[in-house]
Short mmCIF file of C-alpha atoms (C1' of nucleotides) in Angstrom, two decimals:
data_model
loop_
_atom_site.label_atom_id
_atom_site.label_comp_id
_atom_site.label_asym_id
_atom_site.label_seq_id
_atom_site.Cartn_x
_atom_site.Cartn_y
_atom_site.Cartn_z
CA MET A 1 -0.23 -0.03 0.02
CA PRO A 2 1.23 3.51 -1.09
CA SER A 3 0.59 6.51 1.45
CA ASN A 4 -2.61 7.90 1.84
CA PRO A 5 -4.46 11.29 2.49
CA ILE A 6 -5.25 10.01 5.88
CA SER A 7 -1.51 8.34 6.99
CA ALA A 8 0.02 11.54 5.46
CA ALA A 9 -1.79 13.68 7.95
CA LEU A 10 -1.54 11.26 10.27
CA ILE A 11 2.69 11.07 9.87
CA ALA A 12 2.96 14.67 9.81
CA TRP A 13 1.00 15.16 12.34
CA PHE A 14 2.87 12.64 14.86
CA ALA A 15 6.16 14.60 14.31
CA ALA A 16 5.20 17.79 15.28
CA ASN A 17 3.37 16.06 18.72
CA LYS A 18 5.39 12.83 19.67
CA ARG A 19 6.41 12.53 23.03
CA SER A 20 9.60 11.28 23.11
CA MET A 21 10.73 8.05 24.35
CA PRO A 22 14.11 6.53 24.58
CA TRP A 23 12.57 2.82 23.07
CA ARG A 24 11.97 5.31 20.11
CA ASN A 25 15.05 5.99 19.57
CA THR A 26 16.63 2.92 18.72
CA LYS A 27 16.16 -0.41 16.26
CA ASP A 28 17.20 -2.48 19.04
CA ALA A 29 14.79 -5.88 19.28
CA TYR A 30 15.24 -6.04 22.79
CA LYS A 31 14.49 -2.61 24.23
CA ILE A 32 11.35 -2.48 21.73
CA TRP A 33 10.38 -6.28 22.88
CA LEU A 34 11.11 -5.33 26.86
CA SER A 35 8.80 -2.10 26.07
CA GLU A 36 6.14 -3.01 24.21
CA ILE A 37 5.71 -6.63 26.33
CA ILE A 38 6.20 -3.58 29.51
CA LEU A 39 3.60 -1.58 27.75
CA GLN A 40 0.64 -4.62 27.15
CA GLN A 41 -2.24 -2.46 29.25
CA THR A 42 -0.18 -0.45 31.13
CA ARG A 43 0.54 3.48 30.20
CA VAL A 44 3.86 5.46 29.50
CA ALA A 45 4.27 6.87 32.75
CA GLN A 46 3.64 4.18 35.05
CA GLY A 47 5.88 1.52 32.45
CA MET A 48 8.43 4.23 32.30
CA PRO A 49 10.28 3.85 34.98
CA TYR A 50 9.90 0.22 34.90
CA TYR A 51 11.94 0.08 31.71
CA GLU A 52 14.94 2.29 32.27
CA ARG A 53 15.57 0.09 35.82
CA PHE A 54 15.02 -3.41 33.52
CA ILE A 55 17.63 -1.17 31.20
CA ALA A 56 20.31 -1.02 34.01
CA HIS A 57 19.85 -4.45 35.06
CA PHE A 58 19.36 -6.27 32.31
CA PRO A 59 21.59 -4.53 29.26
CA ASP A 60 20.68 -6.81 26.15
CA VAL A 61 18.64 -10.60 26.37
CA HIS A 62 21.66 -12.63 27.70
CA ALA A 63 21.47 -10.55 30.90
CA LEU A 64 17.98 -10.91 31.63
CA ALA A 65 17.81 -14.72 30.65
CA ALA A 66 21.00 -14.77 32.85
CA ALA A 67 19.25 -13.45 36.05
CA SER A 68 17.02 -16.12 37.99
CA GLU A 69 13.35 -15.51 37.86
CA GLY A 70 13.56 -13.91 41.86
CA GLU A 71 15.41 -10.67 40.62
CA VAL A 72 13.08 -10.37 37.83
CA MET A 73 9.87 -10.48 39.31
CA ARG A 74 11.82 -8.48 42.59
CA LEU A 75 12.10 -5.97 39.88
CA TRP A 76 8.79 -6.42 38.21
CA GLN A 77 7.29 -6.46 41.00
CA GLY A 78 3.84 -3.80 41.37
CA LEU A 79 3.39 -3.83 37.49
CA GLY A 80 0.74 -6.45 37.72
CA TYR A 81 0.22 -8.75 35.13
CA TYR A 82 3.00 -10.61 36.37
CA SER A 83 2.75 -13.71 33.91
CA ARG A 84 4.56 -11.06 30.81
CA ALA A 85 7.68 -11.10 33.45
CA ARG A 86 7.95 -15.12 34.08
CA ASN A 87 6.95 -15.48 30.09
CA LEU A 88 9.74 -11.99 29.45
CA HIS A 89 11.85 -13.98 31.18
CA LYS A 90 11.67 -17.42 29.36
CA ALA A 91 11.04 -16.02 25.74
CA ALA A 92 14.61 -14.04 26.84
CA LYS A 93 15.88 -17.63 27.24
CA ILE A 94 14.82 -19.12 23.79
CA VAL A 95 16.35 -15.71 22.57
CA SER A 96 19.79 -16.31 24.28
CA GLN A 97 19.59 -19.91 24.53
CA GLU A 98 18.25 -20.82 21.09
CA ARG A 99 18.82 -18.07 19.05
CA ALA A 100 22.20 -17.31 20.28
CA GLY A 101 20.58 -13.76 21.39
CA GLU A 102 18.36 -12.79 17.34
CA PHE A 103 15.41 -11.95 18.23
CA PRO A 104 13.22 -13.73 14.81
CA ASN A 105 13.05 -11.52 12.01
CA SER A 106 9.36 -12.69 11.10
CA TYR A 107 5.71 -11.99 12.31
CA GLU A 108 5.16 -15.65 13.12
CA ASP A 109 8.09 -16.18 14.53
CA LEU A 110 8.26 -13.16 16.02
CA LEU A 111 4.22 -15.06 17.23
CA LYS A 112 5.63 -18.32 18.44
CA LEU A 113 7.70 -16.43 21.81
CA PRO A 114 6.12 -16.85 25.71
CA GLY A 115 4.66 -13.52 25.86
CA VAL A 116 4.27 -12.43 22.28
CA GLY A 117 0.42 -12.33 20.54
CA SER A 118 -0.39 -10.36 17.89
CA TYR A 119 0.36 -6.71 18.79
CA THR A 120 3.47 -7.05 20.13
CA ALA A 121 4.55 -8.72 17.11
CA ALA A 122 3.65 -6.82 14.90
CA ALA A 123 4.30 -3.88 16.80
CA ILE A 124 8.48 -5.75 16.97
CA ALA A 125 7.89 -6.76 12.96
CA SER A 126 7.68 -3.02 12.48
CA PHE A 127 9.33 -1.03 14.99
CA ALA A 128 12.14 -3.49 15.16
CA PHE A 129 12.82 -4.70 11.79
CA GLY A 130 10.98 -2.26 8.39
CA LEU A 131 8.07 -5.02 8.06
CA PRO A 132 4.75 -3.82 7.58
CA THR A 133 2.10 -5.36 9.77
CA ALA A 134 0.01 -3.31 10.95
CA VAL A 135 -1.46 -3.22 14.33
CA LEU A 136 -3.97 -3.13 16.54
CA ASP A 137 -4.47 -2.14 19.61
CA GLY A 138 -7.21 -0.37 22.27
CA ASN A 139 -6.10 3.28 20.89
CA VAL A 140 -6.13 2.02 16.83
CA TYR A 141 -9.74 0.52 17.64
CA ARG A 142 -11.42 4.12 19.00
CA VAL A 143 -9.22 5.72 16.45
CA LEU A 144 -10.20 2.96 13.52
CA SER A 145 -14.16 3.05 14.34
CA ARG A 146 -15.21 6.35 14.98
CA LEU A 147 -13.61 7.12 11.52
CA PHE A 148 -15.20 4.83 9.74
CA ALA A 149 -18.53 5.36 12.38
CA ILE A 150 -18.23 1.27 12.61
CA ASP A 151 -20.09 -0.09 14.81
CA THR A 152 -18.87 -4.31 15.02
CA ASP A 153 -18.28 -4.95 18.76
CA ILE A 154 -15.11 -4.64 18.83
CA SER A 155 -14.87 -7.27 21.47
CA SER A 156 -15.85 -9.75 18.80
CA GLY A 157 -13.46 -11.84 16.94
CA LYS A 158 -15.16 -11.24 14.11
CA ALA A 159 -14.31 -7.67 14.64
CA LYS A 160 -10.92 -7.88 14.99
CA LYS A 161 -10.80 -9.53 11.42
CA GLU A 162 -12.23 -6.21 9.89
CA PHE A 163 -10.35 -4.57 11.82
CA THR A 164 -7.15 -5.70 10.87
CA ASN A 165 -8.57 -5.73 7.87
CA ILE A 166 -8.80 -1.94 7.97
CA ALA A 167 -5.88 -0.40 9.60
CA GLN A 168 -3.85 -3.06 7.13
CA GLY A 169 -5.17 -1.06 4.01
CA LEU A 170 -3.90 1.99 6.01
CA LEU A 171 -0.65 1.88 6.55
CA PRO A 172 1.73 2.65 4.12
CA THR A 173 4.05 -0.12 3.41
CA SER A 174 7.74 1.97 3.27
CA GLU A 175 7.07 3.41 6.81
CA SER A 176 5.22 0.86 8.56
CA ALA A 177 7.18 2.00 12.24
CA THR A 178 6.09 5.85 12.05
CA HIS A 179 2.77 5.08 11.04
CA ASN A 180 2.35 2.71 13.54
CA GLN A 181 3.40 4.64 16.57
CA ALA A 182 1.45 8.03 14.84
CA ILE A 183 -2.43 5.86 15.41
CA MET A 184 -1.32 4.54 18.22
CA GLU A 185 0.18 8.22 19.31
CA LEU A 186 -3.19 9.98 18.14
CA GLY A 187 -5.63 7.38 20.36
CA ALA A 188 -3.62 8.39 23.23
CA LEU A 189 -3.60 11.57 23.27
CA VAL A 190 -6.03 13.25 21.03
CA CYS A 191 -8.71 10.58 20.47
CA LEU A 192 -9.43 9.65 23.71
CA PRO A 193 -12.42 7.51 25.12
CA LYS A 194 -14.17 10.12 27.27
CA ASN A 195 -13.82 13.30 25.95
CA PRO A 196 -12.20 13.76 21.80
CA LYS A 197 -9.80 16.59 21.30
CA CYS A 198 -11.15 16.48 17.60
CA GLN A 199 -10.62 20.47 17.29
CA GLN A 200 -7.18 19.28 16.71
CA CYS A 201 -7.36 16.11 15.53
CA PRO A 202 -5.62 15.84 11.81
CA LEU A 203 -8.28 13.28 10.67
CA SER A 204 -10.98 15.53 11.55
CA ASP A 205 -12.32 15.71 8.17
CA TYR A 206 -12.06 12.53 7.36
CA CYS A 207 -13.91 11.51 10.62
CA GLU A 208 -16.73 9.62 9.84
CA ALA A 209 -17.61 10.13 14.42
CA ARG A 210 -17.00 13.33 13.72
CA ARG A 211 -18.88 14.31 10.91
CA LEU A 212 -22.55 12.65 12.84
CA SER A 213 -20.87 14.48 16.10
CA LYS A 214 -21.42 11.17 17.85
CA PRO A 215 -16.89 10.12 18.55
CA GLN A 216 -18.23 9.04 22.04
CA ALA A 217 -20.35 6.30 20.17
CA TYR A 218 -17.19 5.04 19.56
CA PRO A 219 -16.19 2.09 19.21
CA VAL A 220 -18.99 -0.32 21.03
CA LYS A 221 -17.81 -2.65 23.28
CA LYS A 222 -20.74 -5.32 24.57
CA ARG A 223 -18.53 -7.65 26.98
CA LYS A 224 -18.58 -5.23 30.27
CA ILE A 225 -15.68 -6.08 32.82
CA LYS A 226 -17.03 -7.86 35.98
CA VAL A 227 -15.92 -6.07 39.60
CA LYS A 228 -16.04 -8.36 42.30
CA THR A 229 -15.78 -7.75 45.42
CA ARG A 230 -13.92 -9.36 47.73
CA TYR A 231 -13.11 -9.22 51.61
CA PHE A 232 -9.09 -9.97 52.94
CA TYR A 233 -9.11 -10.27 55.94
CA TYR A 234 -5.16 -10.33 56.89
CA PHE A 235 -3.77 -11.40 60.21
CA ILE A 236 0.03 -9.85 60.71
CA PHE A 237 1.58 -12.66 63.32
CA GLN A 238 5.04 -10.29 65.22
CA ASN A 239 6.89 -12.41 66.61
CA GLU A 240 9.62 -10.88 70.09
CA ALA A 241 12.30 -10.23 67.54
CA GLY A 242 10.10 -8.73 65.08
CA SER A 243 9.19 -10.98 62.89
CA LEU A 244 6.85 -11.25 60.38
CA TYR A 245 4.55 -14.58 59.25
CA LEU A 246 4.07 -15.16 55.61
CA LYS A 247 2.04 -17.24 53.43
CA LYS A 248 3.00 -18.27 50.35
CA ARG A 249 0.08 -17.51 47.61
CA ASP A 250 -2.19 -20.62 45.77
CA THR A 251 -0.96 -20.14 41.97
CA SER A 252 -4.70 -20.29 40.73
CA ASP A 253 -5.72 -16.75 42.37
CA ILE A 254 -5.09 -12.74 42.17
CA TRP A 255 -1.32 -12.26 43.03
CA ALA A 256 -0.42 -16.19 41.88
CA SER A 257 2.42 -17.38 43.11
CA LEU A 258 3.51 -14.13 45.93
CA TYR A 259 3.44 -13.81 48.99
CA ASP A 260 0.74 -12.79 51.53
CA PHE A 261 -0.18 -12.46 55.28
CA PRO A 262 -2.86 -15.12 56.73
CA MET A 263 -5.76 -14.54 56.03
CA LEU A 264 -8.99 -14.91 56.24
CA GLU A 265 -10.48 -14.17 53.01
CA SER A 266 -15.18 -13.62 53.36
CA ASP A 267 -17.54 -12.49 50.33
CA LYS A 268 -19.19 -9.95 52.49
CA SER A 269 -17.67 -7.13 54.93
CA LEU A 270 -17.26 -8.99 58.83
CA SER A 271 -17.12 -7.16 61.47
CA LEU A 272 -13.92 -7.31 63.91
CA GLU A 273 -16.61 -9.65 65.52
CA GLU A 274 -17.96 -11.68 63.01
CA VAL A 275 -14.34 -12.12 61.73
CA PHE A 276 -13.51 -13.74 65.12
CA ALA A 277 -16.63 -15.25 65.45
CA VAL A 278 -15.83 -17.19 61.88
CA LEU A 279 -12.24 -18.08 62.81
CA PRO A 280 -11.79 -21.07 64.92
CA SER A 281 -11.35 -20.21 68.43
CA GLN A 282 -7.66 -20.10 69.40
CA ASP A 283 -6.31 -18.67 72.56
CA TRP A 284 -3.85 -16.85 70.40
CA LEU A 285 -6.56 -15.28 68.23
CA LEU A 286 -9.09 -14.05 70.99
CA LYS A 287 -6.40 -13.05 73.20
CA GLY A 288 -4.48 -11.41 70.27
CA SER A 289 -6.01 -8.69 69.49
CA SER A 290 -4.14 -5.39 70.58
CA ASP A 291 -4.24 -3.16 67.34
CA TYR A 292 -5.95 -2.76 64.15
CA GLN A 293 -5.62 -1.02 61.17
CA LYS A 294 -7.51 -1.39 57.89
CA HIS A 295 -6.19 -0.44 54.21
CA VAL A 296 -8.76 0.45 51.60
CA LEU A 297 -7.69 -0.71 47.28
CA THR A 298 -10.10 -0.71 44.28
CA HIS A 299 -9.50 -1.72 40.72
CA GLN A 300 -11.22 -2.23 38.06
CA HIS A 301 -11.63 -5.89 38.60
CA LEU A 302 -11.78 -6.53 41.57
CA GLN A 303 -12.34 -4.10 44.51
CA VAL A 304 -10.67 -5.91 47.46
CA ARG A 305 -11.25 -4.10 51.25
CA PHE A 306 -8.12 -5.38 52.99
CA SER A 307 -8.49 -5.44 57.32
CA TYR A 308 -5.26 -5.59 58.55
CA PHE A 309 -5.09 -7.13 61.81
CA LYS A 310 -2.30 -6.84 64.39
CA ILE A 311 -1.35 -9.04 66.95
CA LYS A 312 1.36 -7.80 68.60
CA ASP A 313 0.89 -10.17 72.09
CA THR A 314 1.41 -13.06 69.97
CA GLY A 315 4.26 -14.45 73.16
CA SER A 316 3.86 -18.69 73.06
CA ALA A 317 1.27 -19.51 71.41
CA TRP A 318 2.75 -17.37 68.22
CA GLN A 319 5.06 -20.35 68.57
CA SER A 320 2.77 -22.96 68.59
CA PHE A 321 0.99 -21.05 65.89
CA LEU A 322 3.69 -21.87 63.30
CA GLN A 323 5.04 -24.62 64.83
CA GLN A 324 1.82 -25.68 63.63
CA HIS A 325 1.86 -25.31 60.40
CA LYS A 326 5.87 -25.71 60.14
CA ALA A 327 6.83 -22.76 59.99
CA GLN A 328 9.55 -20.53 60.84
CA ALA A 329 10.46 -17.22 60.59
CA PHE A 330 13.44 -15.04 60.74
CA ASP A 331 15.03 -12.19 60.55
CA THR A 332 13.13 -8.14 61.33
CA ILE A 333 10.41 -6.38 59.44
CA THR A 334 9.43 -3.10 61.04
CA VAL A 335 5.32 -2.55 59.43
CA GLU A 336 4.71 1.57 60.14
CA ALA A 337 2.18 1.47 57.47
CA LEU A 338 1.11 -1.96 56.39
CA PRO A 339 2.18 -2.54 52.69
CA LYS A 340 0.00 -4.17 50.13
CA PRO A 341 0.45 -7.79 49.47
CA ILE A 342 2.13 -7.25 46.40
CA LEU A 343 4.83 -5.92 48.03
CA ILE A 344 5.41 -8.50 50.34
CA ALA A 345 8.31 -10.73 47.08
CA ASN A 346 9.58 -7.74 47.67
CA TYR A 347 10.26 -8.18 51.43
CA LEU A 348 10.46 -11.66 51.35
CA GLU A 349 13.61 -10.92 48.26
CA LYS A 350 15.09 -8.24 50.55
CA TRP A 351 14.50 -9.75 53.95
CA GLN A 352 14.74 -13.70 53.45
CA LEU A 353 12.19 -14.71 55.69
CA SER A 354 11.19 -18.52 55.41
CA LEU A 355 7.27 -19.95 54.37
CA TYR A 356 5.26 -22.80 55.33
"C1'" DC B 1 -14.52 -16.89 22.84
"C1'" DA B 2 -14.97 -15.43 26.81
"C1'" DC B 3 -12.54 -14.88 30.90
"C1'" DG B 4 -9.08 -14.12 34.45
"C1'" DC B 5 -5.35 -11.23 34.77
"C1'" DG B 6 -2.70 -5.37 38.55
"C1'" DT B 7 -1.98 -1.09 39.62
"C1'" DG B 8 -3.18 3.70 39.03
"C1'" DG B 9 -5.10 7.93 36.65
"C1'" DA B 10 -8.70 10.34 34.58
"C1'" DC B 11 -13.07 11.84 35.38
"C1'" DT C 1 -16.77 7.50 45.31
"C1'" DG C 2 -17.50 4.46 41.36
"C1'" DT C 3 -16.66 3.60 37.34
"C1'" DC C 4 -13.49 3.48 32.81
"C1'" DC C 5 -9.84 1.55 30.84
"C1'" DA C 6 -3.94 1.43 29.88
"C1'" DA C 7 1.38 -0.08 23.27
"C1'" DG C 8 -2.80 -7.54 25.17
"C1'" DC C 9 -1.69 -12.30 26.10
"C1'" DG C 10 -2.92 -17.00 27.51
"C1'" DT C 11 -6.25 -20.85 28.20
#
DNA sequence: CACGCGTGGAC
DNA sequence: TGTCCAAGCGT
């Protein structure tokens, strides 16, 4: 596909308005891949410090492949979607060990790497290798659905094919990298989900949704995110030496395989009395509650209310509890502001706490 | 195909 | 305060 008026306008706008990002100044497939994995479902401002930290620790794919999974998880901690970090490490080992550090240079082969799906494969193919593969992400869905007033449900498989074809048809072969970045940047800066800045848009003359005065009607998305509320009642056990008691989480739930405090979960809010009533009536618990703190965390998919019960004076009862669960704890943590469970993984690395 | 996965910003 | 959603992927 040769250039076309829409792409030309897009690219001209991009040249004047693009944000500066470290991974935009390179053709290094490793850096581009790393940035793309980090930026999956993640805003640039949130991912940037992680990208810098990963590059500082692991300047090339061999360094990343040589790291332990614990090191990788520790650097990733706080960013969310932790399977990305595990797949990142797996893919680094594949590229380092099976491909002598050379990233796959075709869309099909990139797709085989763990953690690399259709979007990321197209992005790397185009940004690093100049191949004419159109990217299709949330921004592109939004921009294209408005541009052509397409009301296909973007959460459907049909839409993926339809939008892929349109995106591919719009992509100028010779400038695929610039065009791809430009359309995503337009979605991120101008063609916003809620209040699109149509006055500033270089494509407004071509935009069907704009002509119909209903840009906010696009894209059409039927699948709604269900928000569940789970109530977690944590028990913070601390012995005389100040050591804390941690538990590794299940592999098939939120925060898979990360560490948090032992807890009681409920599908409804419980009063302090109810929490104690539901728990087995153990001496260490009934006698031990002397301090209580509460912290609330919410996000899109899941609403979790954390209640932390800090057991200060557990004494011998605490030790027998640990013994009962074959647990030992050593070293010291001072917990002033109690962390979210995700932060516990960091403590584990840092303080070498033992678990059961 | 529908769902789960995380955190933080915007409104 | 609630809702949406952001350079998606794996199952």
